[in-house]
Coordinates of C-alpha atoms and ligand atoms in Angstrom, one line a residue:
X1257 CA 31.6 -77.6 94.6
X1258 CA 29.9 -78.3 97.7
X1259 CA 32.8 -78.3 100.0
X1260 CA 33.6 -74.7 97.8
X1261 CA 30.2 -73.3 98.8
X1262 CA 30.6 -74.3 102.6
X1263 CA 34.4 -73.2 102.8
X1264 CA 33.0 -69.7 101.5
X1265 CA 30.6 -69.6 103.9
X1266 CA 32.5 -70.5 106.8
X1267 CA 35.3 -68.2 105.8
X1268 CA 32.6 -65.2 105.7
X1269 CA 31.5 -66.2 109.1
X1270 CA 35.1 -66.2 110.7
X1271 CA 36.1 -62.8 108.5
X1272 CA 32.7 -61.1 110.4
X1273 CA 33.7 -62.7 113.8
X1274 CA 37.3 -61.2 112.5
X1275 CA 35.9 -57.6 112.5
X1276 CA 34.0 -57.8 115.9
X1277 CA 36.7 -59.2 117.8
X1278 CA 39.5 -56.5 116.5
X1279 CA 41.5 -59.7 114.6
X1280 CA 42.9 -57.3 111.7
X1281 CA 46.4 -55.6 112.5
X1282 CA 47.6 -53.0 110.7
X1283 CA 51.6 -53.2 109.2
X1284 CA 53.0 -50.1 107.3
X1285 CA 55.7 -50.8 104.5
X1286 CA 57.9 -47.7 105.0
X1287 CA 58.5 -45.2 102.0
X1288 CA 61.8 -43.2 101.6
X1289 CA 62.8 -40.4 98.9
X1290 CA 65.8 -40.2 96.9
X1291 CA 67.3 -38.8 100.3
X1292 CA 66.9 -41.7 102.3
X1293 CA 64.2 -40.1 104.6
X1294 CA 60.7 -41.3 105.3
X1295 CA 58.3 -39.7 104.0
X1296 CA 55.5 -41.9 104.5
X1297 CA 54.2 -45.6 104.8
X1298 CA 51.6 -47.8 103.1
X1299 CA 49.0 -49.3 105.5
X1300 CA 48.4 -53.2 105.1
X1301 CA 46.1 -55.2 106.6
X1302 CA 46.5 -58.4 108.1
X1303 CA 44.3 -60.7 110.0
X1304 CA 46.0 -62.4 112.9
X1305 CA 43.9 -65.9 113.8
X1306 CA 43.6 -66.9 116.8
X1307 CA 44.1 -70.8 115.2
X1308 CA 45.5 -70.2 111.9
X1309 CA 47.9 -67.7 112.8
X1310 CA 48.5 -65.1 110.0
X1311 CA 46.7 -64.5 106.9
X1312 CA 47.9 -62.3 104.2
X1313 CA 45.1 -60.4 102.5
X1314 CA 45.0 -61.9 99.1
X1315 CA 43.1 -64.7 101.4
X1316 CA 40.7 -63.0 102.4
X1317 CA 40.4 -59.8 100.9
X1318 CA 38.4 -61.4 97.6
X1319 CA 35.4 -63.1 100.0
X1320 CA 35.3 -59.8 101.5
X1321 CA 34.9 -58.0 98.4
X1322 CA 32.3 -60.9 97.1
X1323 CA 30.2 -60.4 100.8
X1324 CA 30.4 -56.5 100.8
X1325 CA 32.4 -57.5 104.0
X1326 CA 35.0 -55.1 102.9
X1327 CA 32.9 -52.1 103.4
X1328 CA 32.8 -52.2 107.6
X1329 CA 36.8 -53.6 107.2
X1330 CA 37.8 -50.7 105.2
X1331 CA 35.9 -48.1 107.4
X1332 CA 37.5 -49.8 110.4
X1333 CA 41.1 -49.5 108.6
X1334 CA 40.5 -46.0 108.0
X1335 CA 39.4 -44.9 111.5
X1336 CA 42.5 -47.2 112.6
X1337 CA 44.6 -45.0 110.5
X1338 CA 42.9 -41.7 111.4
X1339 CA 44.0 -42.6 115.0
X1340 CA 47.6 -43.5 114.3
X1341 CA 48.2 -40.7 112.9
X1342 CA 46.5 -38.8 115.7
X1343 CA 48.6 -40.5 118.0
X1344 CA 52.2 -39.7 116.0
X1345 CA 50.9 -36.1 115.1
X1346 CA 51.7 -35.7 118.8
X1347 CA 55.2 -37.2 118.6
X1348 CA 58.3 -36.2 116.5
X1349 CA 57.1 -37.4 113.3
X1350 CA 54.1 -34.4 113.4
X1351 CA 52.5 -33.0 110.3
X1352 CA 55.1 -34.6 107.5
X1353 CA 54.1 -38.4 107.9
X1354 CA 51.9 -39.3 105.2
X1355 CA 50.1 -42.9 105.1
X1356 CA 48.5 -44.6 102.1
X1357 CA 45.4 -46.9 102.5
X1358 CA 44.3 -49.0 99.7
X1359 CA 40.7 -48.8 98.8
X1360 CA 38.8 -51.4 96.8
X1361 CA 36.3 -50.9 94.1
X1362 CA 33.2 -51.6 95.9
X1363 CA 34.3 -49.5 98.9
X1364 CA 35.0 -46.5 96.4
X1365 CA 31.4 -47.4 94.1
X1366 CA 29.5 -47.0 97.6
X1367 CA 26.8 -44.0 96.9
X1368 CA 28.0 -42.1 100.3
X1369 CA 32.1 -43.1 100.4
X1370 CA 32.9 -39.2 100.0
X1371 CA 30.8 -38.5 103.0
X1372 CA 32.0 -41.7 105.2
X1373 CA 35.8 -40.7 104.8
X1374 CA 34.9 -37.2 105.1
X1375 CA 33.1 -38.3 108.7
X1376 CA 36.1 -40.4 109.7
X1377 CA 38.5 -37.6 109.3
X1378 CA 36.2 -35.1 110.9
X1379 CA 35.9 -37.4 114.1
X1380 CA 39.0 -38.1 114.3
X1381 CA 40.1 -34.3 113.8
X1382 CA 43.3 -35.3 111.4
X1383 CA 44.6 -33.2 108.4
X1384 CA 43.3 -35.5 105.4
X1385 CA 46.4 -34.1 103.3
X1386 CA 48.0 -36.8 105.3
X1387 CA 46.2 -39.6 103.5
X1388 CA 46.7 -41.1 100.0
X1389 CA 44.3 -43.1 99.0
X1390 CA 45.5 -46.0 96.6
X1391 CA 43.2 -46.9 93.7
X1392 CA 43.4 -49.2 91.1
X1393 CA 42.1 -49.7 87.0
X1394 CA 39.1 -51.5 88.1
X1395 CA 37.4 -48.4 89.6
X1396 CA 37.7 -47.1 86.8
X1397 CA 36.0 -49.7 84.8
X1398 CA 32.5 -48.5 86.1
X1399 CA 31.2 -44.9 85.9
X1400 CA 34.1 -42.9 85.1
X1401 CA 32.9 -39.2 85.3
X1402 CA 31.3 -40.6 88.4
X1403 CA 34.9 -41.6 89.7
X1404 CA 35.9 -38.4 88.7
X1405 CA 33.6 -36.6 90.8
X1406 CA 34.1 -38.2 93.9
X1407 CA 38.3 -37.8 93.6
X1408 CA 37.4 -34.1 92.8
X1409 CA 35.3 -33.8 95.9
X1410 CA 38.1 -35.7 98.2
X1411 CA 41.1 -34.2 96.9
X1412 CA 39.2 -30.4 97.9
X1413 CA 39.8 -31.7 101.3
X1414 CA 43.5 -32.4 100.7
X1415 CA 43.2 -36.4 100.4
X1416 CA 45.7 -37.6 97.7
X1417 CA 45.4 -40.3 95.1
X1418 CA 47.6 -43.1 94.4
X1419 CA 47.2 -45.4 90.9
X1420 CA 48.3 -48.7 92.3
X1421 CA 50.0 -51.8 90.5
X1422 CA 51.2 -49.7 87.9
X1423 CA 51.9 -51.4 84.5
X1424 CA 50.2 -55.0 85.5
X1425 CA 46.3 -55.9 85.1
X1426 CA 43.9 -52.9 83.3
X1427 CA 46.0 -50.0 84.2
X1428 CA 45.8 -48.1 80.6
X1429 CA 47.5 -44.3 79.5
X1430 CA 43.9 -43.3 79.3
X1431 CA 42.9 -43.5 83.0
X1432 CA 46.4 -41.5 84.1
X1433 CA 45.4 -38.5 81.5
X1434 CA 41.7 -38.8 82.6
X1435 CA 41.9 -39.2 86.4
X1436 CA 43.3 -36.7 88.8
X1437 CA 46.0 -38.8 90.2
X1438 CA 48.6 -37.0 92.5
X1439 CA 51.0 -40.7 92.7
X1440 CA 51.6 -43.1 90.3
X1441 CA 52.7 -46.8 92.1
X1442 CA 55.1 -49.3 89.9
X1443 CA 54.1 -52.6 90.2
X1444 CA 56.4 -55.1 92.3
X1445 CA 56.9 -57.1 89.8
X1446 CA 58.7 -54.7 87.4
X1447 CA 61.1 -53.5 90.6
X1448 CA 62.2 -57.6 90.9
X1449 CA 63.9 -57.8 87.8
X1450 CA 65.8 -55.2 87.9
X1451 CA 68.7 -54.2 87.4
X1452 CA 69.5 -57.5 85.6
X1453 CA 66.5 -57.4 83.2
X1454 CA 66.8 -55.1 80.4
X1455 CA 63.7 -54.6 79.6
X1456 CA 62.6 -54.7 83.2
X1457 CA 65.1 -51.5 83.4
X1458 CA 62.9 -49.7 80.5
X1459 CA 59.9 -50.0 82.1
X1460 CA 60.8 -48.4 84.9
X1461 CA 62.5 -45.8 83.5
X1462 CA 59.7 -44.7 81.5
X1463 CA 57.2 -44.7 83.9
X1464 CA 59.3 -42.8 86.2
X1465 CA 60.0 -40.3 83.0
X1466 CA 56.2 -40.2 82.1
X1467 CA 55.1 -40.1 85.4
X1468 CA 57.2 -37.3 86.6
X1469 CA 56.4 -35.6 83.3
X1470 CA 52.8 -35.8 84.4
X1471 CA 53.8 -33.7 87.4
X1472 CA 52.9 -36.9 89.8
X1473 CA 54.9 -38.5 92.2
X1474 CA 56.7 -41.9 91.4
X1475 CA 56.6 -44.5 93.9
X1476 CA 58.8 -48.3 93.4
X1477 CA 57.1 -51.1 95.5
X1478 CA 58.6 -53.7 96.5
X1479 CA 62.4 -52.3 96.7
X1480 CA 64.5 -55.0 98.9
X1481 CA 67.9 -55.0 97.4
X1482 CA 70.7 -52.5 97.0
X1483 CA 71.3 -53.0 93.7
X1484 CA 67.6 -52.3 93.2
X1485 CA 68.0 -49.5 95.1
X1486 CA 71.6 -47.9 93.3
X1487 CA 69.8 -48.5 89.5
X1488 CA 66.5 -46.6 90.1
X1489 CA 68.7 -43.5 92.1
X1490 CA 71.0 -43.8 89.2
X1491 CA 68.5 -43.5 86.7
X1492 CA 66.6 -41.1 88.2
X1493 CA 69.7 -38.4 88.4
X1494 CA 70.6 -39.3 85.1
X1495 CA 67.6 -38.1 83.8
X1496 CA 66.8 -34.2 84.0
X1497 CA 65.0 -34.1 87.2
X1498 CA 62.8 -37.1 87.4
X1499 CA 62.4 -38.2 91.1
X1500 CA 61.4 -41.7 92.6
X1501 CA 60.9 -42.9 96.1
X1502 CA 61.4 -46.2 97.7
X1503 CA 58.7 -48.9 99.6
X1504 CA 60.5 -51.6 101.4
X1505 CA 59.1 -54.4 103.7
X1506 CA 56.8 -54.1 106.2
X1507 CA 56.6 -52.9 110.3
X1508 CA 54.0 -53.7 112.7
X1509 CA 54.1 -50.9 115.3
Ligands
G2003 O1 50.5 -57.0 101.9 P1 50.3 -57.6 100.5 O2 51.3 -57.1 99.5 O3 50.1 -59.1 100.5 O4 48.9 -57.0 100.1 C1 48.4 -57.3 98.8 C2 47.2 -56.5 98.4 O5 46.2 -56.6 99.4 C3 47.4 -55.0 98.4 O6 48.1 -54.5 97.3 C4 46.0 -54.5 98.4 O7 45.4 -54.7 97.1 C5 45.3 -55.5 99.3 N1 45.1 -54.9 100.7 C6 46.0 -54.9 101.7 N2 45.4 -54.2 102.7 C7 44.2 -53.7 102.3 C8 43.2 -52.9 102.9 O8 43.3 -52.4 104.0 N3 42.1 -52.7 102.1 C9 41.9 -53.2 100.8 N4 40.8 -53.0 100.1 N5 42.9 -54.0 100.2 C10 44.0 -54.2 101.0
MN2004 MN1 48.8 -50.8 97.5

């Protein structure tokens, strides 16, 4: 227990020395359409250690959610974003790049997050119809009209929404007819057993039918193989018009 209690403690430490010293590195996991073109990437954050080397955020994400930690780290991420984009709105990727940033609960609970993203994009001077914000159940746990409200007042400004982690954890029907989602994420783990698993395949297939019913977008994470890659374009033209896209592995530009 003790050595728990110090490890935490050191850990929050070294994640705050992390933040001043610019340690986290952004990577972006590349999404393509049905037509093979990039339409966009998810921004993931990894903290590069001077000692340790690498460390994937399911290290260190928790303690920083625990220690509020995550609130100055997710600011940063976004202001890091804001700029990227800035600086490949001035290349040939222009206005149709689109990148999504995963925000955690106690970032999006914060009393002034509308007004803090709002701030970023405004001193940054980026279109915030370029940004998707990726949410998951647990927000939703808390004050839902109050969620509701502060997606309302973001997406006025263009921001999109993403449900994350589709079909794993607390992600209900309720919150995708309640919330005004514009992207509906299937979990990883559904996207790995496929095409061999059958009911793997069904899953996907009805939330890619449901979704696109629901006039979102579908997006598959965690596409790596061609065979993975044929069955959801298969299924998706064999349905009447249902659309997915594809997230493979990761860059770091
Ligand atoms: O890259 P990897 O698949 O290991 O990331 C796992 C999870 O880590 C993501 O799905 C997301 O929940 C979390 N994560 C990654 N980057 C960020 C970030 O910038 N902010 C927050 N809050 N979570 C992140
Ligand atoms: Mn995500």
């Amino acid at each position: 227990m003790q050595t728990a209690i110090e490890n935490r403690s050191s850990l929050e430490e070294s994640i705050k020395h992390a933040l001043s010293r610019q340690q986290f590195e952004l990577y972006y996991q590349p999404q393509v359409n049905s037509t093979g073109r990039i339409v966009g990437a998810e921004v993931l954050l990894r903290w590069q250690h001077p000692v340790h080397g690498m460390i994937l955020p399911d290290d260190f994400i928790p303690i920083a959610e625990e220690t509020g930690l995550i609130i100055p780290i997710g600011l940063q991420v976004m202001k890091s974003v804001c700029r990227q984009l800035k600086i490949w709105g001035n290349g040939p990727l222009k206005d149709n790049l689109h990148l999504s940033v995963n925000i955690s609960a106690c970032q999006f609970q914060q009393e002034d997050f509308v007004k803090k993203i709002i701030n970023v994009f405004e001193s940054v001077d980026i279109n915030p119809a370029r940004i998707t914000l990726e949410i998951t159940e647990s927000m939703v746990l808390g004050n839902i009209s109050e969620t509701i409200k502060k997606m309302q007042a973001l997406k006025k400004k263009g921001i999109k929404f993403a449900m994350d982690d589709f079909g794993t954890g607390h992600s209900s029907l309720s919150s995708l007819k309640k919330l005004p989602l514009d992207q509906i994420k299937i979990d990883q783990s559904f996207i790995h057993d496929i095409p061999e698993n059958n009911d793997a395949a069904v899953i996907v297939q009805t939330i890619i039918a449901m979704g696109n019913n629901l006039g979102m977008e579908v997006i598959a994470e965690g596409v790596e193989t061609t065979a993975q890659k044929d069955f959801l374009l298969i299924m998706s033209l064999s349905q009447c018009a249902p659309s997915v896209s594809f997230q493979n592995k990761e860059l770091h530009i």
